[in-house]
Coordinates of C-alpha atoms in Angstrom, one line a residue:
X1 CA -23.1 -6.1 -29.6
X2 CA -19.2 -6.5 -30.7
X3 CA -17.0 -8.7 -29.6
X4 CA -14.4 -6.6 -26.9
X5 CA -11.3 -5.7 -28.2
X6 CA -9.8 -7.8 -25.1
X7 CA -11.6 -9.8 -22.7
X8 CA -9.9 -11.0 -19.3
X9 CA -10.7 -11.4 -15.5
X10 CA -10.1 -8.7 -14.0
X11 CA -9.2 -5.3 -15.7
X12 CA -7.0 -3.4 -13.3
X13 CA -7.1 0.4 -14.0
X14 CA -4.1 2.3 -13.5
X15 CA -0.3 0.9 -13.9
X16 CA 1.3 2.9 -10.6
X17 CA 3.0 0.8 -8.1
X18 CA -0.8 -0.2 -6.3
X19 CA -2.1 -1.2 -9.8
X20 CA 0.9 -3.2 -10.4
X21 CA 1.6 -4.9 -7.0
X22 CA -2.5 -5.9 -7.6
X23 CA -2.0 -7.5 -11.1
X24 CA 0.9 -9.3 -9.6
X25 CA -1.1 -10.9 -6.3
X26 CA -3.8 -11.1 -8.9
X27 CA -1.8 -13.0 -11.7
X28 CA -0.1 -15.1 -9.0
X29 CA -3.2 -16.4 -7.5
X30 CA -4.1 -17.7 -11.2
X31 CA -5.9 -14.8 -12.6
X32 CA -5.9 -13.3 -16.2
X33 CA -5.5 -9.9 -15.5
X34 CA -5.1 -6.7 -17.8
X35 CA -3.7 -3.1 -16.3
X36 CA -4.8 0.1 -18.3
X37 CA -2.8 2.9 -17.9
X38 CA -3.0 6.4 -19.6
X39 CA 1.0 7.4 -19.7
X40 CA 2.6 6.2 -22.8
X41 CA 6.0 5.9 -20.4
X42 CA 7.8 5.6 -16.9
X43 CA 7.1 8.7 -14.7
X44 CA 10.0 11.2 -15.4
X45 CA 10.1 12.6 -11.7
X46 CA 10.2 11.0 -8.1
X47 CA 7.1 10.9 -6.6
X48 CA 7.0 8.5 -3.3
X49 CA 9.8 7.3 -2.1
X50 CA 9.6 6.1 1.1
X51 CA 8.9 2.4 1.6
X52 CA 7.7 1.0 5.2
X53 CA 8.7 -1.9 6.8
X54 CA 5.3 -3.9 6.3
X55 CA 5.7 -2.7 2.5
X56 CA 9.7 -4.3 2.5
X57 CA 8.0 -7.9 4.3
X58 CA 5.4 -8.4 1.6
X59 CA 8.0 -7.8 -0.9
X60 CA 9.8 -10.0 1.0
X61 CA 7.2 -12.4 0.8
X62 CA 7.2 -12.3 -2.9
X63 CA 10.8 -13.0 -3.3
X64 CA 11.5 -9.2 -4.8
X65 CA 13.9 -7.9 -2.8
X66 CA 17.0 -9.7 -4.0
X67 CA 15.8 -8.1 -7.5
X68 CA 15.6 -4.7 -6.0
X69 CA 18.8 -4.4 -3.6
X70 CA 19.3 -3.5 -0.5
X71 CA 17.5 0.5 -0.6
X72 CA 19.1 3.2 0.8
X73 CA 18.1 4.0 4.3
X74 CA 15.5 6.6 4.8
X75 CA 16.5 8.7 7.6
X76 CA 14.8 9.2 10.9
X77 CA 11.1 9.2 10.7
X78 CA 8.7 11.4 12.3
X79 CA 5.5 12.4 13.8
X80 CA 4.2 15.7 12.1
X81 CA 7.5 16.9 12.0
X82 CA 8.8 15.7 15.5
X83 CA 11.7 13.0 14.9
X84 CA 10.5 9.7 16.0
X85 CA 12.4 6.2 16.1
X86 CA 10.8 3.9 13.8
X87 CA 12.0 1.0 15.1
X88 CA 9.6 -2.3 15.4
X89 CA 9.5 -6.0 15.7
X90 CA 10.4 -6.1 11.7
X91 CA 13.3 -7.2 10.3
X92 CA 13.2 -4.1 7.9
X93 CA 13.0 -1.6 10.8
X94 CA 13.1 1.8 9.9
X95 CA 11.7 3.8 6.0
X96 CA 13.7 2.9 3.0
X97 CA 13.9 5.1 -0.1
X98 CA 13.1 3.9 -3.4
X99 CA 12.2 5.9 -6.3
X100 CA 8.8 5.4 -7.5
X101 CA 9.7 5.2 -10.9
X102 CA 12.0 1.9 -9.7
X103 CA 8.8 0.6 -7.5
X104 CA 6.8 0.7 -10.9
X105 CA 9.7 -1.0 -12.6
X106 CA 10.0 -3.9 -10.1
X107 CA 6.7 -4.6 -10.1
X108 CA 5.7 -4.3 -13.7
X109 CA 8.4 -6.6 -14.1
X110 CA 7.1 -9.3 -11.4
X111 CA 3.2 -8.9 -12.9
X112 CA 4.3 -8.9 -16.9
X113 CA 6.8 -12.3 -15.9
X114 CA 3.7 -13.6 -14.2
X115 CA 1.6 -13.3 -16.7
X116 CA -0.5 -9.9 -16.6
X117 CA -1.0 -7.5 -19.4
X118 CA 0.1 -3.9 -19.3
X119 CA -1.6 -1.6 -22.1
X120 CA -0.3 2.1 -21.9
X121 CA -1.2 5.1 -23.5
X122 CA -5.4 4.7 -22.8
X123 CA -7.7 7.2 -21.1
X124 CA -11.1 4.9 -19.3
X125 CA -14.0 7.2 -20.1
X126 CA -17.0 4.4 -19.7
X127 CA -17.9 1.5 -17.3
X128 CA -20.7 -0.2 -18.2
X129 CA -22.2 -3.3 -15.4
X130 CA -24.1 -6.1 -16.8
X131 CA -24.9 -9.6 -14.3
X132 CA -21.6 -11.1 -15.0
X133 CA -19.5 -8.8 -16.7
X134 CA -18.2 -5.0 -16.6
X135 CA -17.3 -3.4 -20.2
X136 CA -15.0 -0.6 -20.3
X137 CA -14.1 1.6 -22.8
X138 CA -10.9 3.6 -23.3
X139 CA -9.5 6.3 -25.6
X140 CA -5.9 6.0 -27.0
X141 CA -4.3 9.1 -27.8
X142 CA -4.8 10.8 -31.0
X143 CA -2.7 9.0 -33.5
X144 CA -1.1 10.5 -36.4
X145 CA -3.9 11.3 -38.6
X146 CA -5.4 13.4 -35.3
X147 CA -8.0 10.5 -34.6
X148 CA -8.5 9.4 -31.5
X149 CA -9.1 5.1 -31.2
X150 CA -11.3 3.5 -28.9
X151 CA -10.4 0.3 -26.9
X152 CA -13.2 -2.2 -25.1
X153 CA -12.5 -4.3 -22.9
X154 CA -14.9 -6.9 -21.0
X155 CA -14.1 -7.6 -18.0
X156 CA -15.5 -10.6 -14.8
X157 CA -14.2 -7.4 -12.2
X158 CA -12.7 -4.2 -12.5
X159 CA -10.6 -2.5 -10.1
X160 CA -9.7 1.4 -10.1
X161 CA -6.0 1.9 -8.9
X162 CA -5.9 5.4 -11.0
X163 CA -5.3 7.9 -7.9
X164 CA -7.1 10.2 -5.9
X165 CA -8.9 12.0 -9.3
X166 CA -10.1 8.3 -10.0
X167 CA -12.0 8.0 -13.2
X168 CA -13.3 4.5 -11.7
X169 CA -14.9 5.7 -8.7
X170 CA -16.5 8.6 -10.5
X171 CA -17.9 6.5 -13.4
X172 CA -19.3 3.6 -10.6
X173 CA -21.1 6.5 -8.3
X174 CA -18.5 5.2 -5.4
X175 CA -19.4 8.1 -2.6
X176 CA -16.2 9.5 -1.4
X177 CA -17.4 11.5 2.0
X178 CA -14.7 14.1 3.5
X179 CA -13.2 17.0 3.3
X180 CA -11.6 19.4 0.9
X181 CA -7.6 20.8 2.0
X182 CA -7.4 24.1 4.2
X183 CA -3.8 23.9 4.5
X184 CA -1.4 23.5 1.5
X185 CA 2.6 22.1 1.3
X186 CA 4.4 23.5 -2.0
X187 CA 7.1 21.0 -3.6
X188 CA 9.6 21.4 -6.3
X189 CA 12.7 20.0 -7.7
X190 CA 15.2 22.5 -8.4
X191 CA 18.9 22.6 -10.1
X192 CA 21.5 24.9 -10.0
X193 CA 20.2 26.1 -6.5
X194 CA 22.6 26.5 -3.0
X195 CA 20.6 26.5 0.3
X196 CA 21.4 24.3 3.5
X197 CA 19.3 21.5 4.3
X198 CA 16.4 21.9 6.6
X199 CA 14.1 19.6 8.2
X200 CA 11.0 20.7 9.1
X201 CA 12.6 24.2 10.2
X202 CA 9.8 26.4 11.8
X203 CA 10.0 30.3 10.8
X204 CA 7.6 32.8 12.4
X205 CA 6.0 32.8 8.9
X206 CA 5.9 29.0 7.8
X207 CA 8.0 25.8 7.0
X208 CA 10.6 25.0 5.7
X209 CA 12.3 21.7 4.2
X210 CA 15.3 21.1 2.3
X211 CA 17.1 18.5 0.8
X212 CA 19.8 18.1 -1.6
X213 CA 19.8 14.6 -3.5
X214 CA 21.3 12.7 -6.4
X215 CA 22.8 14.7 -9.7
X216 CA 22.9 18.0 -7.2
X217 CA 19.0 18.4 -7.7
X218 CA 17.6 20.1 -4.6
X219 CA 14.0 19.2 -3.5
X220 CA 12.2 22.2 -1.6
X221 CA 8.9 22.0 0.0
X222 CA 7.7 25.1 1.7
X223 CA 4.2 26.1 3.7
X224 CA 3.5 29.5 4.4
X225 CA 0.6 29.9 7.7
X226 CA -2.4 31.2 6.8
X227 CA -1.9 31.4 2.8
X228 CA -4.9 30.2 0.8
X229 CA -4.6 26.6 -0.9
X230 CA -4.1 27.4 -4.3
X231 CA -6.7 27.3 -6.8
X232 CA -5.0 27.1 -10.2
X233 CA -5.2 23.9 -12.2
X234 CA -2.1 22.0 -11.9
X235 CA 0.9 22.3 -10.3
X236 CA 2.1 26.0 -9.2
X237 CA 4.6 27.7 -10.9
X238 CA 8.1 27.9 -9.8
X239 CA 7.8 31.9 -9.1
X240 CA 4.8 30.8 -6.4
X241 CA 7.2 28.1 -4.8
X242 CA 9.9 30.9 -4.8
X243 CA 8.0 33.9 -4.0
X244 CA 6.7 32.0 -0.8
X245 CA 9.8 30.3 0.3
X246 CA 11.5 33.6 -0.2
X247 CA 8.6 35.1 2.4
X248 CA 8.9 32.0 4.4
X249 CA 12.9 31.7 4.9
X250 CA 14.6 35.2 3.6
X251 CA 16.1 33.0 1.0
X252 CA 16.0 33.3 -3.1
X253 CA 15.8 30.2 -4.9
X254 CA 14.8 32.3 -8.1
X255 CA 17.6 31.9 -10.1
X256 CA 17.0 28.2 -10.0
X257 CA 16.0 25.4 -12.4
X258 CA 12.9 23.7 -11.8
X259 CA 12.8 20.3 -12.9
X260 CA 9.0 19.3 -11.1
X261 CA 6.2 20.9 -9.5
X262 CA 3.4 20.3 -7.2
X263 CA 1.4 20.6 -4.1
X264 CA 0.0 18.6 -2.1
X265 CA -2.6 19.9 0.8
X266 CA -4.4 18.5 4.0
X267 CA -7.2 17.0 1.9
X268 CA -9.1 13.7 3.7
X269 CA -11.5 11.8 2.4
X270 CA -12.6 7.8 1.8
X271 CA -15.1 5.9 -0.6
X272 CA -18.0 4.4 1.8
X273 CA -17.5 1.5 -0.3
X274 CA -14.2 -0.1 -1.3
X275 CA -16.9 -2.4 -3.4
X276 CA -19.7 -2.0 -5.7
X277 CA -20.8 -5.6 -7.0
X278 CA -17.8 -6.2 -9.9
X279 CA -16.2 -3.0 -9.4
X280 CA -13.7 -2.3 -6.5
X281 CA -11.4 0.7 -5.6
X282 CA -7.3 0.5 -4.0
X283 CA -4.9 2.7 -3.0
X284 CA -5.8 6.5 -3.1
X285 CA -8.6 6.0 -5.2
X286 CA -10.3 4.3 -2.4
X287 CA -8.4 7.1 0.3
X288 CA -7.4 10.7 -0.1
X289 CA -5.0 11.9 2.3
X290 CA -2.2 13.8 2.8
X291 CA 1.4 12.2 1.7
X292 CA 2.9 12.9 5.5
X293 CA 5.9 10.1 5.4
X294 CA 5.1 7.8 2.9
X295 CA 2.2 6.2 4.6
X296 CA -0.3 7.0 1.4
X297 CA 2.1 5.0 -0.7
X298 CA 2.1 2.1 1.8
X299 CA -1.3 2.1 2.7
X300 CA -1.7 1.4 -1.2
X301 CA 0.1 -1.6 -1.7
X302 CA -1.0 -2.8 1.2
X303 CA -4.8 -2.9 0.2
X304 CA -3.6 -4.7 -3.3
X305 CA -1.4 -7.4 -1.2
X306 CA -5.1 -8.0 0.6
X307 CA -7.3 -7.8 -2.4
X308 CA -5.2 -9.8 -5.0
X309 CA -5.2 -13.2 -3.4
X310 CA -9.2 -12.9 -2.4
X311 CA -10.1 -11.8 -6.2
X312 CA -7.9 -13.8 -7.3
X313 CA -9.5 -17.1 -5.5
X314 CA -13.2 -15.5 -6.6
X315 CA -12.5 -15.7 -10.2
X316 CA -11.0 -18.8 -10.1
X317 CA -14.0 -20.1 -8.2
X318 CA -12.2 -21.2 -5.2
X319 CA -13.7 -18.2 -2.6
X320 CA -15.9 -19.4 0.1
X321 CA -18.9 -16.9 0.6
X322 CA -17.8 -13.4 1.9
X323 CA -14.3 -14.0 0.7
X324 CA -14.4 -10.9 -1.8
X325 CA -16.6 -8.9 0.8
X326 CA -14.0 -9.6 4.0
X327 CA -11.3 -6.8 1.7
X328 CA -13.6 -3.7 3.1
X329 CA -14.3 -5.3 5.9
X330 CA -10.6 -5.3 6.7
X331 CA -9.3 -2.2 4.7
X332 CA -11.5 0.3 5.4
X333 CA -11.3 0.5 9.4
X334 CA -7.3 0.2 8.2
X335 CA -7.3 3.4 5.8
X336 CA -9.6 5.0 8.5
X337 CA -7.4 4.4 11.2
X338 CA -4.6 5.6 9.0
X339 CA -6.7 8.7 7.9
X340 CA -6.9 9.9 11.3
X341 CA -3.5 9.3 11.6
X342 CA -2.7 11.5 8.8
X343 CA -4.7 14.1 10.1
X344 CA -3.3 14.7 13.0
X345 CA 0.3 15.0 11.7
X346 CA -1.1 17.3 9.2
X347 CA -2.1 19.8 12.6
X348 CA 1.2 19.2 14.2
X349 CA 3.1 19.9 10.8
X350 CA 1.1 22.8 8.9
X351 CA -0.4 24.3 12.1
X352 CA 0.8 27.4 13.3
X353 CA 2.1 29.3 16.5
X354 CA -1.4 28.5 17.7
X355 CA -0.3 24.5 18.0
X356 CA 3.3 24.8 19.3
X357 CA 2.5 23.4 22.9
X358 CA 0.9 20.8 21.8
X359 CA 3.5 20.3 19.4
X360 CA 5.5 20.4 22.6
X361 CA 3.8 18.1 24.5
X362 CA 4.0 15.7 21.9
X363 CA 7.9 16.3 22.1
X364 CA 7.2 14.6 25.6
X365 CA 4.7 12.0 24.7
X366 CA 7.3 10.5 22.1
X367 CA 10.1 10.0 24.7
X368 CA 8.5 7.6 26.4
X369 CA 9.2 3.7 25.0
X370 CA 5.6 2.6 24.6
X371 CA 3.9 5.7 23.0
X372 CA 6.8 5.9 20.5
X373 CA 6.2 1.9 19.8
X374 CA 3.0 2.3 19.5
X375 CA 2.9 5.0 16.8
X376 CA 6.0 3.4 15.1
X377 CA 4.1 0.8 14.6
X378 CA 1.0 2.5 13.0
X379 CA 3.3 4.4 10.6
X380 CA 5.6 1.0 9.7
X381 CA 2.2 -1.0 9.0
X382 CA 3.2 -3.7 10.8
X383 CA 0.5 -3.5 13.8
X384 CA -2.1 -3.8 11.7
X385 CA -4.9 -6.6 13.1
X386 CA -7.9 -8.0 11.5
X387 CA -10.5 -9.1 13.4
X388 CA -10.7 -12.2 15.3
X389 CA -13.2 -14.6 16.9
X390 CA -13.2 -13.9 20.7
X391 CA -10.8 -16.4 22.6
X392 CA -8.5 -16.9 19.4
X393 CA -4.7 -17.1 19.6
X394 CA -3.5 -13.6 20.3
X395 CA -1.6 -13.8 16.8
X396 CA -4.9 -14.1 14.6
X397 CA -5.5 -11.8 12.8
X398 CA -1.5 -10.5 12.7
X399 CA 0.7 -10.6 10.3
X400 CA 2.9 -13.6 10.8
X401 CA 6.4 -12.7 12.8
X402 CA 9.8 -13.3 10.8
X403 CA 10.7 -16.6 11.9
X404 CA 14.4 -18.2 10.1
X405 CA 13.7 -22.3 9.9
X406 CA 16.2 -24.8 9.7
X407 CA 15.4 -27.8 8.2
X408 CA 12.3 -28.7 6.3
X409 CA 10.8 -31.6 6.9
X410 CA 8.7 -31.8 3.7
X411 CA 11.6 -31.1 1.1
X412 CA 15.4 -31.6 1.0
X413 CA 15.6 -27.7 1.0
X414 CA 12.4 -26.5 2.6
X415 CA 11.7 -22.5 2.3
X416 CA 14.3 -20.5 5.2
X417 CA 11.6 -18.7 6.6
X418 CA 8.0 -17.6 7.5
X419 CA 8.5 -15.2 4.9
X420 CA 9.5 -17.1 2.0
X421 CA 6.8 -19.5 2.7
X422 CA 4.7 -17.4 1.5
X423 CA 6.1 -16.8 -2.1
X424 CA 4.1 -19.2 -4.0
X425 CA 1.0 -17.2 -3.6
X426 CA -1.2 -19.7 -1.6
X427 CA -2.5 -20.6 1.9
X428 CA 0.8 -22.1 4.4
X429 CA 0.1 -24.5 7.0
X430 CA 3.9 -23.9 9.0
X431 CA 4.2 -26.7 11.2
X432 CA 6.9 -26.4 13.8
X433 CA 6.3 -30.1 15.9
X434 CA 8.3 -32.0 12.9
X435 CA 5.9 -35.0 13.2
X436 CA 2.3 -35.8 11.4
X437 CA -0.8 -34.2 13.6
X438 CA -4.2 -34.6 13.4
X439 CA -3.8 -30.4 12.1
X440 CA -1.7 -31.9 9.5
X441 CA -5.0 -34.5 8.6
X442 CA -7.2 -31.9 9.0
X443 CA -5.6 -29.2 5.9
X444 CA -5.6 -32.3 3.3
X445 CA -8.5 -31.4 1.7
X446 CA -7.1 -28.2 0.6
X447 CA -4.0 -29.2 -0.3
X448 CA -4.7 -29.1 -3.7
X449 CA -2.9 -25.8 -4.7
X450 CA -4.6 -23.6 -2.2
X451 CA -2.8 -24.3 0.9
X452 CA 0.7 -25.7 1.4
X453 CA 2.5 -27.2 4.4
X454 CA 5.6 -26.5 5.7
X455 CA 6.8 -28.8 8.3
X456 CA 10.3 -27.6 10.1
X457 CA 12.2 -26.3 13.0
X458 CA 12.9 -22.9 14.0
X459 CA 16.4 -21.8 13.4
X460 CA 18.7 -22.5 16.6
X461 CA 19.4 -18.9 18.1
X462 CA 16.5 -17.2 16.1
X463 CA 13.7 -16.0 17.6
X464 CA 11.4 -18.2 19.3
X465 CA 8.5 -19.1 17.9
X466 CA 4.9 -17.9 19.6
X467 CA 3.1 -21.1 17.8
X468 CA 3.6 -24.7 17.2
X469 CA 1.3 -24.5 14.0
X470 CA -0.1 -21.4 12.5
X471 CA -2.0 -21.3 9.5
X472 CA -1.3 -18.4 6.9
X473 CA -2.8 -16.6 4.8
X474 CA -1.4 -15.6 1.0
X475 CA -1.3 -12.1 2.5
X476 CA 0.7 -13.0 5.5
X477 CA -1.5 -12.4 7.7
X478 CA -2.1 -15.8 10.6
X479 CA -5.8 -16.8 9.9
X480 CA -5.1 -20.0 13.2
X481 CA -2.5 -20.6 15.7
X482 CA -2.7 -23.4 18.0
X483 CA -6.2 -23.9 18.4
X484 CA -8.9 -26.8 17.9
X485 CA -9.1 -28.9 14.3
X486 CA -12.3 -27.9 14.3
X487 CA -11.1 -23.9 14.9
X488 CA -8.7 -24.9 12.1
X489 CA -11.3 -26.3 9.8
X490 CA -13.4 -23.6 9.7
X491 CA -10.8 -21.3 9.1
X492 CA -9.9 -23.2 6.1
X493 CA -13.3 -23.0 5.1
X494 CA -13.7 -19.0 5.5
X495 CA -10.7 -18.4 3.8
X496 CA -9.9 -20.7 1.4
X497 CA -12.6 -22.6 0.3
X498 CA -15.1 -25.6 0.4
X499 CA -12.8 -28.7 0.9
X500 CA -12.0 -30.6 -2.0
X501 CA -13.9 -33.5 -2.7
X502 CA -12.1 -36.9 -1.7

């Protein structure tokens, strides 16, 4: 057999913002990693562009925001169409909007400067598993003399990141149980148009949404009850979107200029698997769901910032056993849980006269502090828990609370925060006693690049602190707080590693 045209790691297909923010985790943690993507360029419309507040932290955590600004904010969230407070624990309370196309920047920027490859303009049309190895094969597009060329490339792991159609999870067999959309939400962007803004504005015959944004372009999205999802292949025409917001709202949006199209419908479904041996799935490849406020988007780059670090440490030969396994272990009961989220904000937003009591009663349900919290938080990300031994601190498992330090203890300058711990990538050992412990003894043995200490004191008026040592993962999520050496050992040992040899 040839020699690959490139050989690497792990082979990442798919260059949209979850493929990206994956070959960043993955390229910090030490990997070689190359992205395939089938667009020769930058997306030319705004897809999603909502960020949550989870999604802001692990930026955070990366040191990315300064790069990218302070966003715009989002607006009020919601809850099928019902306003609803988003306000949580997070210092990024709230949805932020960000065009995709500058999500895909800022990360392809971060992976490329860290070291990943990004190689456009190929089509993956075979995946072929061998012991150690996965070879893929891609087509570039038809060059000048109308020949198509074929790429290889050999691979330890490949992970599809290439979208709900996802070539990856067809080629690997990946079963992908659900069901097929019953309801259907038309979208377009559209010049030269004059209607009023609407927000989820109920007509007897359907809803209606309308915003006008940048450059005067207008962005319409329109459901009409009881119309059939549309079968045509790829996006509807303008004269369907205006034809059925004309039925829905009495007005004409005809004489318009569309600049994009599509629909999106109340479609749910989610691989079995998020692994088969060297292959793995992320993002909507892995879950199909309906784009109700951003959470699809989220609940992307969510699974990457979970999966980079633990490939990462596999290829490198650092993971402990069940390392690579514990990413569907954790991410599937968090894309199902999100799933059923979706769902029933699809029947509260595309159901009709038939749901508007309940609709009502959920207008109730949301005035009251700790049901509004407590779906906040699902949509924001940032209640997300991984399991836990029984009897552990109640913050294992949790993503670690935004703490400000003052001074570090370990450097002149020390990191400012919980957060920015966490940039170089690896395991943090945040100490807040300021003097050596037998925990401090105990993490030695993996302080050889996979875990760091930070020894400091919280930040006089900040919030105060819920643990006198916590131990981090890369992710951010708390893996032990305030427990036994021994607790803390064997953390170490699940997820970072055999100790290092003295």
């Amino acid at each position: 057999m040839s020699a690959p045209d490139i050989d690497t790691q792990v082979l990442v297909v798919g260059a949209g913002p979850v493929g990206l923010m994956l070959a960043g985790e993955l390229a910090l943690g030490g990997a070689d990693v190359v992205v395939l993507e089938r667009r020769t360029g930058p997306l030319t419309e705004s897809r999603a562009s909502t960020l949550h507040a989870r999604t802001m932290e692990l930026l955070d955590q990366r040191g990315l925001l300064e790069e990218l600004g302070t966003p715009p904010a989002g607006g009020p969230g919601h809850f099928g169409g019902t306003r609803l407070d988003l306000t949580t624990d997070s210092p990024y309370s709230g949805q932020w909007k960000v065009p995709q196309v500058r999500t895909e920047e800022l990360l392809e920027g971060w992976a490329t400067r860290l070291g990943a490859r990004v190689v456009k303009g190929h089509r993956l049309t075979d995946l072929r598993t061998a012991p150690h190895t996965v070879e893929a094969t891609a087509e570039a597009e038809p060059g000048p003399g109308g020949a198509a060329s074929a790429l290889r490339v050999r691979a330890a792991y490949v992970v599809g990141c290439d979208g709900e159609s996802s070539t990856v999870r067809e080629l690997a067999g990946f079963a992908f149980p659900g069901r097929d959309a019953t309801r259907e939400l038309l979208r377009a962007d559209v010049a030269d148009v004059q209607v009023p803004d609407r927000r989820f504005e109920r007509h007897p015959g359907g809803l209606a949404i309308s915003a006008r944004g940048p450059g005067g372009v207008t962005r319409v999205m329109v459901h009409e009850y009881g119309a059939p999802v549309g079968r045509e292949p790829g996006p509807p025409s303008f004269a369907r979107v205006a034809d059925t917001w004309r039925r829905v709202t009495g007005d004409d949006i005809g004489g318009g200029a569309p600049l994009w199209l599509n629909s999106f419908g109340d479609a749910l479904r989610q691989a079995s698997q998020y692994r088969r041996g060297r292959i793995l799935l992320a993002g909507d490849a892995a879950h199909h769901q309906m784009p109700v406020g951003g959470q699809a988007l989220n609940l992307g780059l969510q699974d990457a910032a979970n999966l980079g670090w633990k490939l990462a440490a596999e290829v490198r030969g650092t993971a402990g056993p069940g390392l690579l396994d514990s990413y569907h272990a954790e991410r599937h009961p968090a894309g199902r849980r999100v799933l059923d989220n979706i769902a029933a904000q699809a029947l509260l937003l595309l159901g009709g006269s038939g749901t508007e009591q309940v609709r009502s009663l959920f207008g109730e349900l949301l005035r009251e502090p700790r049901v509004r919290a407590h779906l906040a938080g699902t949509i924001a990300g940032v209640d997300v828990r991984y399991a836990a031994e029984p009897g552990a601190h109640r913050l294992v498992g949790a993503r670690v609370p935004y703490l400000r330090f003052g001074t570090g203890t370990d450097t002149a300058e020390g990191p400012g925060s919980s957060f920015a711990a966490l940039r170089p990538g690896r395991g943090v050992l945040v100490d807040l006693g300021g003097r050596p412990t037998p925990v401090l003894a105990a993490v030695a043995p993996w302080r050889d690049g996979r875990v760091d200490v930070v020894a400091a004191t919280p930040e006089p008026g900040g919030a105060a602190p819920e643990f006198t040592s916590a131990l981090l993962r890369p992710d951010g999520h708390v893996a032990w707080a305030d427990g036994t050496v021994p607790e803390l050992e064997a953390a170490l040992w699940r997820w970072f590693g055999p100790a290092a040899r003295r």
